[in-house]
Short mmCIF file of C-alpha atoms (C1' of nucleotides) in Angstrom, two decimals:
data_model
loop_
_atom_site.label_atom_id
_atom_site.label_comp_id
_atom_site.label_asym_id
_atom_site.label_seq_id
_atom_site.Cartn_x
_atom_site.Cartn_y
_atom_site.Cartn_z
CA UNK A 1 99.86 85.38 -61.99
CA UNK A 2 100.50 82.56 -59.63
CA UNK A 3 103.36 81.42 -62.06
CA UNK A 4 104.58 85.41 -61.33
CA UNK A 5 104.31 84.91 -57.47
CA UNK A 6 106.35 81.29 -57.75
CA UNK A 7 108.79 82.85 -59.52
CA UNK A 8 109.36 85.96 -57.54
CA UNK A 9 109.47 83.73 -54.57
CA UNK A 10 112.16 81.54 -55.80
CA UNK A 11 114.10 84.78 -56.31
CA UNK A 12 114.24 86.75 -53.79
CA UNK A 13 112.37 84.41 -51.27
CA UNK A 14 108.95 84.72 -49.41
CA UNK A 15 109.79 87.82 -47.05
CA UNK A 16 111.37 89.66 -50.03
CA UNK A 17 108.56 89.34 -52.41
CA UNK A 18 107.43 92.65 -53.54
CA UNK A 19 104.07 93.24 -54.28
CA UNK A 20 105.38 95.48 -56.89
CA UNK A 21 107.34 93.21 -58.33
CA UNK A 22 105.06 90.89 -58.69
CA UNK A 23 102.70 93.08 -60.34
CA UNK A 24 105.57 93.78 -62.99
CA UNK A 25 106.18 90.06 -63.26
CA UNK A 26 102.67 89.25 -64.49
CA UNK A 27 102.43 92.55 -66.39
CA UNK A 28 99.73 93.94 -64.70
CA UNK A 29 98.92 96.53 -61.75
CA UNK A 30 99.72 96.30 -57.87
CA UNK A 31 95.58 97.19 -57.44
CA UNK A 32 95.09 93.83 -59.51
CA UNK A 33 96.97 92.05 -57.22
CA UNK A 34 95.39 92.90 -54.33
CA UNK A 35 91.83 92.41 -56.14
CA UNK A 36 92.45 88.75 -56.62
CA UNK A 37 94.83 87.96 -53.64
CA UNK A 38 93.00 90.79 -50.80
CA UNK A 39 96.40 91.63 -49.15
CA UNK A 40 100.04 90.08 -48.71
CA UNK A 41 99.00 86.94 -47.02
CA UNK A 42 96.98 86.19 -49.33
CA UNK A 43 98.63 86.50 -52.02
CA UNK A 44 101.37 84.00 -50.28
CA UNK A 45 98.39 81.46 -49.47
CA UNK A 46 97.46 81.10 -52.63
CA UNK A 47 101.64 80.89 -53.92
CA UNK A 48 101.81 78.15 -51.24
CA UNK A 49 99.07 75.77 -52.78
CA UNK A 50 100.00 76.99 -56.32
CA UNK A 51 103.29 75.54 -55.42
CA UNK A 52 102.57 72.11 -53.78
CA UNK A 53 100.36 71.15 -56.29
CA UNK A 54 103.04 71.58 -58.95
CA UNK A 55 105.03 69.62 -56.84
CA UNK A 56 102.65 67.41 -56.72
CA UNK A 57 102.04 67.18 -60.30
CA UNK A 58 106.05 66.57 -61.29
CA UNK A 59 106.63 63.79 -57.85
CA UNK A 60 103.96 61.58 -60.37
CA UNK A 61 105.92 61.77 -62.75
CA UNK A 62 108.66 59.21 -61.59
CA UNK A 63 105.65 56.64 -61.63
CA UNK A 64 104.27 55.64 -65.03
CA UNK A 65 107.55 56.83 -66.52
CA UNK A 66 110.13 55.70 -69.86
CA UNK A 67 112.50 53.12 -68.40
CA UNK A 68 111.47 49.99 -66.15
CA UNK A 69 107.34 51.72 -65.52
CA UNK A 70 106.28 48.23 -62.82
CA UNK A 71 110.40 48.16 -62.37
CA UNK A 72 112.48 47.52 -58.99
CA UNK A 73 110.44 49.59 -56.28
CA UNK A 74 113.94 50.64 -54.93
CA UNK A 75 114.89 52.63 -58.08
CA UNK A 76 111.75 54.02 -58.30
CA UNK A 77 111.94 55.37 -54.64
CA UNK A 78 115.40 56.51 -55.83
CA UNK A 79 113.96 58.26 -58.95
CA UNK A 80 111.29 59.96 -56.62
CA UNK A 81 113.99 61.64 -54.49
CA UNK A 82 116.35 62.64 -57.14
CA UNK A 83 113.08 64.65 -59.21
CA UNK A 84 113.96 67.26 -56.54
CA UNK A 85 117.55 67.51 -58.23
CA UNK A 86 117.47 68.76 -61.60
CA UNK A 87 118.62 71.76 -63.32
CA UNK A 88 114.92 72.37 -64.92
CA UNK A 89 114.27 76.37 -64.36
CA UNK A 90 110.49 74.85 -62.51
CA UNK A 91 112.18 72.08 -60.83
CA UNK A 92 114.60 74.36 -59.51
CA UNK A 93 111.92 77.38 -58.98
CA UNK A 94 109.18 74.77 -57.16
CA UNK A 95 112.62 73.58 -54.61
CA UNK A 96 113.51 77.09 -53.80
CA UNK A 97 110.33 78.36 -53.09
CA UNK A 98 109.04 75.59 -51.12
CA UNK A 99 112.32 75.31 -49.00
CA UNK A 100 111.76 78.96 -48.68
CA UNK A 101 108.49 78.45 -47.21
CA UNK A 102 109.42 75.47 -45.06
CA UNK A 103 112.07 77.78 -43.84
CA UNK A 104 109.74 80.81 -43.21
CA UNK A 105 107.22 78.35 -41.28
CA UNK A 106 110.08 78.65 -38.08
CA UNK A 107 108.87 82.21 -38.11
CA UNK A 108 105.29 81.97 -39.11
CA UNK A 109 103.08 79.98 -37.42
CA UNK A 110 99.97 80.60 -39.99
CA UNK A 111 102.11 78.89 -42.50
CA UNK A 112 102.30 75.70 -40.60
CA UNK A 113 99.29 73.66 -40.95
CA UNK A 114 99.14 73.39 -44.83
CA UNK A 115 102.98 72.98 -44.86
CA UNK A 116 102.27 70.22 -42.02
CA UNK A 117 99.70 68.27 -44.27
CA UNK A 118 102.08 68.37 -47.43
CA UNK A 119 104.94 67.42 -45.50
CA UNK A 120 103.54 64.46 -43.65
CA UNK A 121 101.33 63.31 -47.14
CA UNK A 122 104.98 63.35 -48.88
CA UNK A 123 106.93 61.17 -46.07
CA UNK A 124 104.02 58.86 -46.16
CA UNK A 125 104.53 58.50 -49.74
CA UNK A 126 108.09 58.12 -49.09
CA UNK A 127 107.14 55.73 -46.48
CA UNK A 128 105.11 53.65 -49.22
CA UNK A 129 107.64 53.20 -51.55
CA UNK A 130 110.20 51.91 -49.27
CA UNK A 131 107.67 49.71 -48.00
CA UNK A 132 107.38 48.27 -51.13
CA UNK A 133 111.48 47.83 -51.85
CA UNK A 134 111.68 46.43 -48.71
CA UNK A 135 108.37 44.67 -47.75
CA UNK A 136 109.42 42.28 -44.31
CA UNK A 137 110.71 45.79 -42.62
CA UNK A 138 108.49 46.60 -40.13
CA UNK A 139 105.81 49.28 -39.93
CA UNK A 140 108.01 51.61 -37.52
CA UNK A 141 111.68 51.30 -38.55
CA UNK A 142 110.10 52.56 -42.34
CA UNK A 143 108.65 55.58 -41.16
CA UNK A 144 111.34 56.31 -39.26
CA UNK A 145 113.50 55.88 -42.72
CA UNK A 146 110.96 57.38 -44.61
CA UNK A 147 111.39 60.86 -42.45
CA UNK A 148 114.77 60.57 -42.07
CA UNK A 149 115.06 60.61 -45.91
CA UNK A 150 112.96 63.00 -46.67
CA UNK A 151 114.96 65.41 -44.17
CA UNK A 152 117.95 64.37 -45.72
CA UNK A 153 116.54 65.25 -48.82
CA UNK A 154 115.80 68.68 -47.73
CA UNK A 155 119.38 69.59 -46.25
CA UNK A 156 120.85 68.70 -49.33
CA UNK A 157 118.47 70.56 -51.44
CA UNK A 158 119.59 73.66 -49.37
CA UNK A 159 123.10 72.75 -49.88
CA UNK A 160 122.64 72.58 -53.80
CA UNK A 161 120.17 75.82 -53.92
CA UNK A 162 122.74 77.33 -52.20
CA UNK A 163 125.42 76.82 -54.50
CA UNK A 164 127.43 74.68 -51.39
CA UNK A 165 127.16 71.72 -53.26
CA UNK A 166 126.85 70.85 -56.68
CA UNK A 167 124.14 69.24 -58.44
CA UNK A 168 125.71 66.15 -58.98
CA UNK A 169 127.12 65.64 -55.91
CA UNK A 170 123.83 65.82 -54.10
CA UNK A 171 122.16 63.69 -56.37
CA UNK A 172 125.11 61.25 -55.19
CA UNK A 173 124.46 61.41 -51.90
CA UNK A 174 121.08 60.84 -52.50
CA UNK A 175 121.29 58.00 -54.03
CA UNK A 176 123.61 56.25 -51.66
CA UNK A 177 121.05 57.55 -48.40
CA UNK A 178 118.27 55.44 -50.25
CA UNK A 179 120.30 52.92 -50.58
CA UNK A 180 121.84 52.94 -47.37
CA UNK A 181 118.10 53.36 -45.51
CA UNK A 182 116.76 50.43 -47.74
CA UNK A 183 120.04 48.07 -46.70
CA UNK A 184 119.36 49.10 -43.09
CA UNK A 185 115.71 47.87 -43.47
CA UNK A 186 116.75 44.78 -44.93
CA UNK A 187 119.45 43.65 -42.69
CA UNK A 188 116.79 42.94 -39.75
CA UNK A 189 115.14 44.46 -36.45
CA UNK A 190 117.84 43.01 -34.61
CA UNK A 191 119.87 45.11 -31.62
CA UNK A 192 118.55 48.42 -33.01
CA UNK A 193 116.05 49.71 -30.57
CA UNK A 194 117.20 51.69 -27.42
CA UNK A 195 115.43 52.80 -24.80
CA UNK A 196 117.02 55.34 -23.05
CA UNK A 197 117.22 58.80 -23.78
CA UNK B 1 124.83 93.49 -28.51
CA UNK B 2 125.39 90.85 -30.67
CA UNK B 3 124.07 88.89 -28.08
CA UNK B 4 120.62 91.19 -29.08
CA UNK B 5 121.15 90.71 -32.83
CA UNK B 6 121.19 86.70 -32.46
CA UNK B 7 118.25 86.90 -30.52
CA UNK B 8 116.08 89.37 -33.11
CA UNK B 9 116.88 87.25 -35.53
CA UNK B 10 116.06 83.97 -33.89
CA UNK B 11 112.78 85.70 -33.26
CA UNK B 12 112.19 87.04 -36.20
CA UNK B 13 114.68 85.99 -39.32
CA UNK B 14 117.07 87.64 -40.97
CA UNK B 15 114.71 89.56 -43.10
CA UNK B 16 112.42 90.08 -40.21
CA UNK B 17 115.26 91.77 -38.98
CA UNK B 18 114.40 95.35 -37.30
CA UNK B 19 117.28 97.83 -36.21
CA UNK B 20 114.64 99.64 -34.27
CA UNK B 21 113.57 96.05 -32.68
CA UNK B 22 117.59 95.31 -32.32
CA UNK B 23 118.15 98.67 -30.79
CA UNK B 24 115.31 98.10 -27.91
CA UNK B 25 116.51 94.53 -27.53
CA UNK B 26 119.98 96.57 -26.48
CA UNK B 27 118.68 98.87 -24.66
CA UNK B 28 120.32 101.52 -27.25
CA UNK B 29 119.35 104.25 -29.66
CA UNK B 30 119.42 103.04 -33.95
CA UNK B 31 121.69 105.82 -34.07
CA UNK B 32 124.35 103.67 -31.81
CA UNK B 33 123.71 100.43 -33.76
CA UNK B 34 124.53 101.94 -36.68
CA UNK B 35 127.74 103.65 -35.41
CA UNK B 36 128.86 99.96 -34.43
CA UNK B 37 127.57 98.08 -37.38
CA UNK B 38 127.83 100.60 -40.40
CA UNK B 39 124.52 99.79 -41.98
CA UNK B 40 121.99 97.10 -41.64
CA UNK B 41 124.54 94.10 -43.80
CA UNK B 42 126.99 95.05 -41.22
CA UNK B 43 124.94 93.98 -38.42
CA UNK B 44 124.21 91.01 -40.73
CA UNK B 45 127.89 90.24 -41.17
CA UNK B 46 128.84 90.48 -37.30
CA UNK B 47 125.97 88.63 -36.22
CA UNK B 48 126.73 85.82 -38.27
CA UNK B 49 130.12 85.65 -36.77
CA UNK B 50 128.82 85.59 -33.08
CA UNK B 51 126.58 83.67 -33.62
CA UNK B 52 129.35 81.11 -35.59
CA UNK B 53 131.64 81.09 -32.62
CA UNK B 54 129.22 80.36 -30.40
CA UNK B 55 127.91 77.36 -32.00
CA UNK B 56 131.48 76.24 -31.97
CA UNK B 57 132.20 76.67 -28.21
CA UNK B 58 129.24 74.62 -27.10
CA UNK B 59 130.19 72.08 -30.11
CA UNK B 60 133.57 71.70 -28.06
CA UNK B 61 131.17 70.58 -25.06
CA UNK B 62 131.04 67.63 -26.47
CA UNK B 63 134.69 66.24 -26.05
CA UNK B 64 135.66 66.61 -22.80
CA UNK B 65 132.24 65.78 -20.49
CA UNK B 66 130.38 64.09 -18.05
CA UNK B 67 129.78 60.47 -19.07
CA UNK B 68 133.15 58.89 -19.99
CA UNK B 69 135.41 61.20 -21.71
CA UNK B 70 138.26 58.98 -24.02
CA UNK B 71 135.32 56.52 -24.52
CA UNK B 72 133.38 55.41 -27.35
CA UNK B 73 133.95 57.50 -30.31
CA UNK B 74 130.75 56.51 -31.79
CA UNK B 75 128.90 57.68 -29.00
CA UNK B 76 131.09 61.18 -29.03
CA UNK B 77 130.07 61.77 -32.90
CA UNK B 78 126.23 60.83 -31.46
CA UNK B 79 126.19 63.71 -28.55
CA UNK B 80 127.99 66.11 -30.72
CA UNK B 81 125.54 65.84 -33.17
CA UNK B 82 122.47 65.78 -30.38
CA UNK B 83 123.85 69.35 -28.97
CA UNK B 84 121.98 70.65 -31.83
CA UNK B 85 118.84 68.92 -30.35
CA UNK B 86 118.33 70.66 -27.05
CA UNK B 87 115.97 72.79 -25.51
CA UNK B 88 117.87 75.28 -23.79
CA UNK B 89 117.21 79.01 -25.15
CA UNK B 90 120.71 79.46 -26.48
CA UNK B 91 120.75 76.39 -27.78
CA UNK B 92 117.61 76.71 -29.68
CA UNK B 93 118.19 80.04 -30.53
CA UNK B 94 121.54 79.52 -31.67
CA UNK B 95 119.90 76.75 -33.99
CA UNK B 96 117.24 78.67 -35.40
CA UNK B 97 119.40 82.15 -36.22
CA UNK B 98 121.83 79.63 -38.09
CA UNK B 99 118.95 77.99 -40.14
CA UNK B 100 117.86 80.97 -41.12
CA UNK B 101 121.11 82.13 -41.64
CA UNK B 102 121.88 79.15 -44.06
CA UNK B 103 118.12 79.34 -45.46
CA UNK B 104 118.68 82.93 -46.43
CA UNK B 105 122.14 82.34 -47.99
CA UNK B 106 120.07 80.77 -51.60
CA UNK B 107 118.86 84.57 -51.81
CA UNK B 108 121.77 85.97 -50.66
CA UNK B 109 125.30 85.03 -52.82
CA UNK B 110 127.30 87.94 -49.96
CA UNK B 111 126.63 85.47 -47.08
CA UNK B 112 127.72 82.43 -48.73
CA UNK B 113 131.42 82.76 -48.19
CA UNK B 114 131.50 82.89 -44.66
CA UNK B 115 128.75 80.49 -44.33
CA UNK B 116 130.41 77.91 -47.14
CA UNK B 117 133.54 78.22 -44.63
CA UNK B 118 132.16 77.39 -41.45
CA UNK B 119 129.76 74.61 -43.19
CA UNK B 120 132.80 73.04 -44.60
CA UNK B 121 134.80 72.98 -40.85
CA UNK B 122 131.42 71.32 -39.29
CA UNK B 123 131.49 68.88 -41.99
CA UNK B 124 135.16 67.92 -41.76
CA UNK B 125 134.88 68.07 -37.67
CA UNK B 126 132.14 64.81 -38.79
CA UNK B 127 133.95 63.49 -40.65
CA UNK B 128 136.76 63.05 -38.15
CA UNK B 129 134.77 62.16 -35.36
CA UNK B 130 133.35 59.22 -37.89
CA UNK B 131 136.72 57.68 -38.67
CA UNK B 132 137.61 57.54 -35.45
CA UNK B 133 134.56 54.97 -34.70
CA UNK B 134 135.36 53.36 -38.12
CA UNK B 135 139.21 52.99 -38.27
CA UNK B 136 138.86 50.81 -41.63
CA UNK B 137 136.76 52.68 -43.75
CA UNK B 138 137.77 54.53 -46.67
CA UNK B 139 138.11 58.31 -46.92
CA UNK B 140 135.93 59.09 -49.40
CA UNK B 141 133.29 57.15 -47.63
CA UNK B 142 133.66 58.55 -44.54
CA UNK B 143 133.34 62.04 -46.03
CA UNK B 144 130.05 61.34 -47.69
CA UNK B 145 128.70 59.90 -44.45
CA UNK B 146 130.33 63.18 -42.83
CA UNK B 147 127.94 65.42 -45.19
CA UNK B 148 125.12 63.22 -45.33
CA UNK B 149 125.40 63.18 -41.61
CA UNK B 150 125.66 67.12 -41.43
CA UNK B 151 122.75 67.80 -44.16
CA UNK B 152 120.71 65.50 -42.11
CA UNK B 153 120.60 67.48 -38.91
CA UNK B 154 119.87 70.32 -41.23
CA UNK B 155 117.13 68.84 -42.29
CA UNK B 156 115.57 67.55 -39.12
CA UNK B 157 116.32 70.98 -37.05
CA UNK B 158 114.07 72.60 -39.57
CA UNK B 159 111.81 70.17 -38.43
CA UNK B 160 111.74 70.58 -35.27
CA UNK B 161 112.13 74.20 -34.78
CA UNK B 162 109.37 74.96 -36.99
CA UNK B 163 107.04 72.78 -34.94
CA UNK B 164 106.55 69.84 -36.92
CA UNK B 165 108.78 67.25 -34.89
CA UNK B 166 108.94 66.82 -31.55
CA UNK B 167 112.26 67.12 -30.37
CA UNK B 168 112.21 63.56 -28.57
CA UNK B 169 111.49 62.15 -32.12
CA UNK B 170 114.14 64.60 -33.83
CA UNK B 171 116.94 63.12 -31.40
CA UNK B 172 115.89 59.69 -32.11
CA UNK B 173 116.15 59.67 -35.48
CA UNK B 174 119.38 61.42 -35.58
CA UNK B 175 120.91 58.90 -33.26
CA UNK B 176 119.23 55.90 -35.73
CA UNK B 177 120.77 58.15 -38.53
CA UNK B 178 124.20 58.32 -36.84
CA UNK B 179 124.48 54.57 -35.95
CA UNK B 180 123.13 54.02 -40.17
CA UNK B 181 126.13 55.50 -41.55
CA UNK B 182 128.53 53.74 -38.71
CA UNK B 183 126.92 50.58 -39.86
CA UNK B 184 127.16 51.04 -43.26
CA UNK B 185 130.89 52.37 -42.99
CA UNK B 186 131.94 48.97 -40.78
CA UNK B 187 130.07 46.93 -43.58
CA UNK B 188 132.95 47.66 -45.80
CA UNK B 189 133.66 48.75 -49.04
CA UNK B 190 131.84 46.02 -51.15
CA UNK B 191 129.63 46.21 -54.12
CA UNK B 192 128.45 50.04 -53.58
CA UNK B 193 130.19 51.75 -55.89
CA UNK B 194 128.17 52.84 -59.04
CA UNK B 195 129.16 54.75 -62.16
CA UNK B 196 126.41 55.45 -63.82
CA UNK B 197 124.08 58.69 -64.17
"C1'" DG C 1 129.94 106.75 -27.43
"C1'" DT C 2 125.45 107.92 -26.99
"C1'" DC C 3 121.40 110.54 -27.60
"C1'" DT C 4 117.16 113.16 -29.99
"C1'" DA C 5 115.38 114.42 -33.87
"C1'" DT C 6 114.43 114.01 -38.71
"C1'" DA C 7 115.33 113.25 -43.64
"C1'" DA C 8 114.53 110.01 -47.39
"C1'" DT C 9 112.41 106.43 -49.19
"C1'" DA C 10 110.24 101.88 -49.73
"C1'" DC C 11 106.19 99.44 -49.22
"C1'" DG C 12 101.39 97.88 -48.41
"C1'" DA C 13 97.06 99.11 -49.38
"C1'" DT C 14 92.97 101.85 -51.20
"C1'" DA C 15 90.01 105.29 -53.93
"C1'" DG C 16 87.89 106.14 -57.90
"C1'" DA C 17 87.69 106.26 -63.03
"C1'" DC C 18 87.00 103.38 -66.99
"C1'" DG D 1 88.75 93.38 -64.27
"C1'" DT D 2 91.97 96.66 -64.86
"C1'" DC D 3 94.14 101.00 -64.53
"C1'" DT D 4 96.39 105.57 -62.47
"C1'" DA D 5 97.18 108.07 -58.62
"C1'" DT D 6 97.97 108.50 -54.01
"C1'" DC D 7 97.72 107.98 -48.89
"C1'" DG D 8 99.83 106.41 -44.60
"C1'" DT D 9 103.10 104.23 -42.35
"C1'" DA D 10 107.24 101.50 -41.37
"C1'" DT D 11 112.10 101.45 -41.96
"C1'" DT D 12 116.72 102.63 -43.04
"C1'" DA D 13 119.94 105.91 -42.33
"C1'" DT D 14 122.03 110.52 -41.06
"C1'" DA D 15 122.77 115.25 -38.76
"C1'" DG D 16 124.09 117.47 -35.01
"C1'" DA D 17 124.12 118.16 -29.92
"C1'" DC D 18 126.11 116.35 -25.65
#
DNA sequence: GTCTATAATACGATAGAC
DNA sequence: GTCTATCGTATTATAGAC
């Protein structure tokens, strides 16, 4: 049933789901719904975690993984961002929805905190990995990288879901954004801090 | 009127949408809105054109202003991008109607032309702006930055118009994202060309 | 061009049987 | 836990007068 409410999600977004048609997607009744879920919100609370956690479960998978597993920490950074870029129905499912709920969070406040704590647990993960392809950066100038990436990451995926860029371009630019970030870190804290503004 | 559509939907999102709300925002009767708009895609359609233009006119604010006008290129690519970043209601409404706008176009294939269009203009206007302050680098380089660049501010506007960046911290790492790709473009055109995946 | 109804329907939610 | 039936309301859209 959660599966159902992902699904629907991805397809016609979070303020188009259809209790209805969720109900038809998992075969059962709208009453059913609204026994397990108590009302609308609900059920999208529940979508939301469902949701994350899958995320969750396929971001582990560029870790332990077939080519290169204790490998150059930059390519698996790399891997990490490009798992979001794939033509795999629940890769691309898991992206739309949860762009659609980041997206939905400008409107809805009650969406915000869980969203928060996912967002800032993955640019801390993001954070950790470039830390480790480019270990004499400092502390700062990472996370800053490490958000800056993962927002990157999120424009594009818009671009792609959107059909405004195709899959292989975005992976592209991807790819060179880590790498660009990760040279940045490496060249040195020199000139680069500014104080006005 | 269209001045009252950009602002329901900044409020509220394009599915959030109300032509009862839009109606009271315009001091008019539904009846009226649709005798103007046709039915509710109409209004969708024209509001997405205002609401277009305007971003344009107060993206032309940035050539021709204040602080030296024929000066530094990079630092005219590095306000034009920051006029995104303000907190001035139009501004910030304009901002969030066009998210949403752009959010809603993966559920929406109608909205995609007009949207692909005026994406592709802001991206090329980047792109411009970016060889100016790097004479020497190739085209194709100077595009990617361009879109890069672009899906960047996507990404962090989402972030901060959804609460979870404080605009201070959204214009900083735009500007450290702006001078990256300048950087990396000025670095030349050595090893980073890869033909794999 | 602009209004006051009002029709038509879509949608969230619940009651009550099994 | 699951269903069928249905209620109440919110929303789009139109008719018809001014």
């Amino acid at each position: 049933m959660l599966e159902g409410a992902a699904r629907v999600i991805a397809r016609r977004g979070v303020r188009g789901l259809r209790v209805a048609e969720l109900a038809a997607e998992a075969g059962v009744s709208t009453a059913l719904v609204y026994y397990h879920f108590k009302d609308r919100p609900g059920i999208l609370r529940h979508a939301l975690a469902f949701i994350g956690d899958r995320a969750d479960r396929y971001t582990a998978l560029a870790e332990g993984f077939p080519p290169a597993d204790p490998a150059d920490p930059r390519e698996l950074l790399e891997r990490t961002m490009l798992l979001e870029f794939q033509d795999l129905p629940e890769v691309r499912e898991n992206s739309t929805a949860w762009g659609e709920l980041r997206a939905h969070s400008v409107f809805d406040p009650e969406l915000r905190e869980e969203l928060a704590q996912a967002g800032t647990a993955w640019v801390a993960e993001v954070a950790e990995l470039l830390a480790a392809a480019s270990p004499a950066a400092p502390g700062p100038a990472v996370g800053a990288a490490a958000e800056r990436l993962t927002a990157l990451l999120e424009g594009l995926s818009v671009r792609w879901l959107s059909g405004l860029l195709p899959l292989w371009h975005a992976r592209e630019l991807m790819r060179e954004g880590v790498r660009a970030e990760i040279d940045l870190l490496g060249q040195g804290s020199s000139s680069h801090t500014h104080a006005f503004d």
